[in-house]
PDB file of C-alpha atoms in Angstrom:
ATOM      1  CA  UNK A   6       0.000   0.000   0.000  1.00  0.00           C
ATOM      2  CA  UNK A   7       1.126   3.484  -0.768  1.00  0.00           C
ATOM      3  CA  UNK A   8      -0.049   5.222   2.856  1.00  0.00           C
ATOM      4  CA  UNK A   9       1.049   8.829   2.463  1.00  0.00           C
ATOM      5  CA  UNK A  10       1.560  11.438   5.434  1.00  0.00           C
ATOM      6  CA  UNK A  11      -1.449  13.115   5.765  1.00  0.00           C
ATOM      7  CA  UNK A  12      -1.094  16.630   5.055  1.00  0.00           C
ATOM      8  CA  UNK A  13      -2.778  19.377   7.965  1.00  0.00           C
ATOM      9  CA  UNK A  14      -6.762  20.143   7.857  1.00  0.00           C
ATOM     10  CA  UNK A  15      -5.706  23.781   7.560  1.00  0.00           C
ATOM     11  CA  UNK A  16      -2.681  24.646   5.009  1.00  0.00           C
ATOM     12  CA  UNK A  17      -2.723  28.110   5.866  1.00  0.00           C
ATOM     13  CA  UNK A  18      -2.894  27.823   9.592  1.00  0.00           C
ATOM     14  CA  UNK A  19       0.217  29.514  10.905  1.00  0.00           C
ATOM     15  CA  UNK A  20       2.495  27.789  13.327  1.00  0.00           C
ATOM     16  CA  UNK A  21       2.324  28.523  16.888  1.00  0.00           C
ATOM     17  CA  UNK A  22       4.663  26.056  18.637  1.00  0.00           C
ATOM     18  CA  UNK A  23       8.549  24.780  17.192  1.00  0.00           C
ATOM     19  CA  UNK A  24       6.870  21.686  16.774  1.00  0.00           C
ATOM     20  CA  UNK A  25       4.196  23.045  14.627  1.00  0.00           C
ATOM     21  CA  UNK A  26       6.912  25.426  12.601  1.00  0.00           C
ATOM     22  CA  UNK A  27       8.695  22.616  11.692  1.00  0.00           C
ATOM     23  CA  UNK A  28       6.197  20.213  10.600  1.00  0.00           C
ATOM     24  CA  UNK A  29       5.242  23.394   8.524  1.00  0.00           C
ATOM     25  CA  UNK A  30       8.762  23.147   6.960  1.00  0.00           C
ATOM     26  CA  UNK A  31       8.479  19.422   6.509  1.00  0.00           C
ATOM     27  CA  UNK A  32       5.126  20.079   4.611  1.00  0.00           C
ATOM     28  CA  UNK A  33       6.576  22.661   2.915  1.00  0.00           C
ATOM     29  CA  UNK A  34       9.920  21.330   1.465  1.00  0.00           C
ATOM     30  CA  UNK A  35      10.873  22.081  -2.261  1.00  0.00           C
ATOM     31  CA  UNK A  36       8.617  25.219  -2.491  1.00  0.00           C
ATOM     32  CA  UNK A  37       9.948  28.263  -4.021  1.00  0.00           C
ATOM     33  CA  UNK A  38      10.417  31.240  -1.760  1.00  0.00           C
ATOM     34  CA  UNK A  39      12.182  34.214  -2.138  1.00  0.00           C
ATOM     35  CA  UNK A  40      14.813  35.914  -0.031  1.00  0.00           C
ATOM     36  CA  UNK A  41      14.525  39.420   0.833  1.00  0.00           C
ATOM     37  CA  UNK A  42      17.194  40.329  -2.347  1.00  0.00           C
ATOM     38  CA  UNK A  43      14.959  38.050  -4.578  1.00  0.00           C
ATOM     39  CA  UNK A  44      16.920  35.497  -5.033  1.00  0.00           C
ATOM     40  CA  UNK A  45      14.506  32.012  -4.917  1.00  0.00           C
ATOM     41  CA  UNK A  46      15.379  29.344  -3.237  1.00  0.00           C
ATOM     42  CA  UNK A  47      13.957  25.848  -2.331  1.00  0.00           C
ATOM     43  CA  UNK A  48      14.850  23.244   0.508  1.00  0.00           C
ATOM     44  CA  UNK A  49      14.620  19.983   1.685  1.00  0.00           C
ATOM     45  CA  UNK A  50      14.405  19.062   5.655  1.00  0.00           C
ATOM     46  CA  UNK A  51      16.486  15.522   6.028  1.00  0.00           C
ATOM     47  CA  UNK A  52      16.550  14.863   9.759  1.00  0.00           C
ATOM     48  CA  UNK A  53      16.766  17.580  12.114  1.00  0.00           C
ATOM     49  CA  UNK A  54      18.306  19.669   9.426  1.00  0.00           C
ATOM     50  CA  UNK A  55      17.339  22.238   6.658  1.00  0.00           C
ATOM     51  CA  UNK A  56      19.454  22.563   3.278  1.00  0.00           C
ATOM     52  CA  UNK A  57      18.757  25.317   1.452  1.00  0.00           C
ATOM     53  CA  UNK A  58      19.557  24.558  -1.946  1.00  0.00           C
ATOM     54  CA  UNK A  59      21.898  27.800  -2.793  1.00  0.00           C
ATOM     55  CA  UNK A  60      24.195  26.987   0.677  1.00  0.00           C
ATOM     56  CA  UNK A  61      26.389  24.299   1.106  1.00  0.00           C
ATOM     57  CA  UNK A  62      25.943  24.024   4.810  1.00  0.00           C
ATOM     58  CA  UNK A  63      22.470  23.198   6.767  1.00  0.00           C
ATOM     59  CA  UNK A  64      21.000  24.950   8.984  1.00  0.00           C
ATOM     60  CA  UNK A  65      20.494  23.242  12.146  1.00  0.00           C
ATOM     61  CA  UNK A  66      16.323  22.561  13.527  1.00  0.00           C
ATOM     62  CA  UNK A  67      17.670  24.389  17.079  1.00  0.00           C
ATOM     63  CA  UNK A  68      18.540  27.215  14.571  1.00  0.00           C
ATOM     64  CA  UNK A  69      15.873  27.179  12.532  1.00  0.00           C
ATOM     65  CA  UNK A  70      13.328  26.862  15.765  1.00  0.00           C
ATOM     66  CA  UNK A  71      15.621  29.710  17.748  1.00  0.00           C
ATOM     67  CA  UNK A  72      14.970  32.095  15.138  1.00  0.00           C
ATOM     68  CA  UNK A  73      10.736  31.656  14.811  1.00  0.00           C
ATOM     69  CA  UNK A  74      11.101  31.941  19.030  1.00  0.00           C
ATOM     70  CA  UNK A  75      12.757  35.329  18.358  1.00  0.00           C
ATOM     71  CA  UNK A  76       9.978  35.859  16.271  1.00  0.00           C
ATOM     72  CA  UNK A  77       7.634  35.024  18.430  1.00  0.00           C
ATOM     73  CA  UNK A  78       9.124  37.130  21.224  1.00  0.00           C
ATOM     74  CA  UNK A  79       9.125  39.902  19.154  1.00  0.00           C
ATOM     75  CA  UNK A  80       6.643  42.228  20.779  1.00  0.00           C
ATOM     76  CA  UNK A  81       8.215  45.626  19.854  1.00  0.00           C
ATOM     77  CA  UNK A  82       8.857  44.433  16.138  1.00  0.00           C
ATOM     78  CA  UNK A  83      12.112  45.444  16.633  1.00  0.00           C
ATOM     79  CA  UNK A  84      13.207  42.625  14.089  1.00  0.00           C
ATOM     80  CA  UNK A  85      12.798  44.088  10.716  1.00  0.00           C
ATOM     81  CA  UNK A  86      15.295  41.994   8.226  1.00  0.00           C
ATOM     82  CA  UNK A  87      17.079  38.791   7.922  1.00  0.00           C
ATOM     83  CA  UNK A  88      20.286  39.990   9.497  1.00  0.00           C
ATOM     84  CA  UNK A  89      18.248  41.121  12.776  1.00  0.00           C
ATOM     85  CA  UNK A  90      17.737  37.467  13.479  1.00  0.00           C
ATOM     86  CA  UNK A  91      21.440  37.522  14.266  1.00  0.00           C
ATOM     87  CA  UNK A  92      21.583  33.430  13.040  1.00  0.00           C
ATOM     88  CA  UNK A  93      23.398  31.266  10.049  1.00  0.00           C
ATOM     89  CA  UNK A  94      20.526  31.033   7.100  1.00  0.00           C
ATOM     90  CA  UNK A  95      18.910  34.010   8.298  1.00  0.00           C
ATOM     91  CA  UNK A  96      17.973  35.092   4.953  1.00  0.00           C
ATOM     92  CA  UNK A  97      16.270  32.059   4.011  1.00  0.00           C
ATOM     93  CA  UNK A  98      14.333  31.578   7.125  1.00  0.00           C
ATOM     94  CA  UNK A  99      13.013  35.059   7.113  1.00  0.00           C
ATOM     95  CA  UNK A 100      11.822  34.587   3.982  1.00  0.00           C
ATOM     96  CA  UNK A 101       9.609  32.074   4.865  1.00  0.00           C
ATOM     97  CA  UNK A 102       8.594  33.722   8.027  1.00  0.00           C
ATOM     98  CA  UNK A 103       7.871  36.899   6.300  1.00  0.00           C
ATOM     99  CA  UNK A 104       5.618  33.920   3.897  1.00  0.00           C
ATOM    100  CA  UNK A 105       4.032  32.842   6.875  1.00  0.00           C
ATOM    101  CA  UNK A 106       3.094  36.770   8.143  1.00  0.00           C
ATOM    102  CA  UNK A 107       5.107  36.057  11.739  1.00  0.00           C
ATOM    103  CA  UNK A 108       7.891  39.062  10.098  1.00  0.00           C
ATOM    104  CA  UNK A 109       7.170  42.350   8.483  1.00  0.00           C
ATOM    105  CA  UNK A 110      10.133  43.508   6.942  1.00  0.00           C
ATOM    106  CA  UNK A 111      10.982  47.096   7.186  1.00  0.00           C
ATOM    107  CA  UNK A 112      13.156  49.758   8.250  1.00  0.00           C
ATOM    108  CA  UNK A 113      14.707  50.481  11.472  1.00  0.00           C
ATOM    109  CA  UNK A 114      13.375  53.457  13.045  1.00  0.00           C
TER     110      UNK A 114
END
């Protein structure tokens, strides 16, 4: 039998836990998104890891889940770009954050 994972009720529920940010990811793999210069990307979870297809390294899940906390925690929306997240890949997972509506980018005041 082909038994296939079966996919969330709601595709366009946003994530609310790590748990729940990285099954998003995991549902998610081999999308296109864009980085905040454009440049598309796609990526494949294997493990606890991401690899983005433009990096040779991966980025780690306690990297990937550190930076939607930071998010989360966010009150002031003093994060406003990819480099704010202070983390390796931060380009590529602010893109998908700024996807998901958890970061508006902007300028700082």
């Amino acid at each position: 039998m082909n038994e296939e994972k079966p996919k969330n009720s709601n595709e366009n529920q946003i994530p609310k836990t790590d748990f729940e940010f990285w099954e998003w990811l995991v549902d998610h793999q081999g999308e296109t998104f864009f980085t905040a210069k454009h440049l598309a990307f796609t990526y494949q979870i294997r493990g606890g890891e991401m690899f983005v297809d433009r990096r040779s390294k991966s980025i780690t899940r306690a990297t990937v889940c550190g930076a939607f906390s930071r998010i989360l925690a966010d009150q002031n929306h003093e994060i406003f770009g990819p480099k704010a997240l202070n983390c390796f890949g931060a380009p590529y997972l602010w893109a998908i954050l700024v996807h998901l509506g958890l970061a508006v980018p902007g300028k700082k005041k």
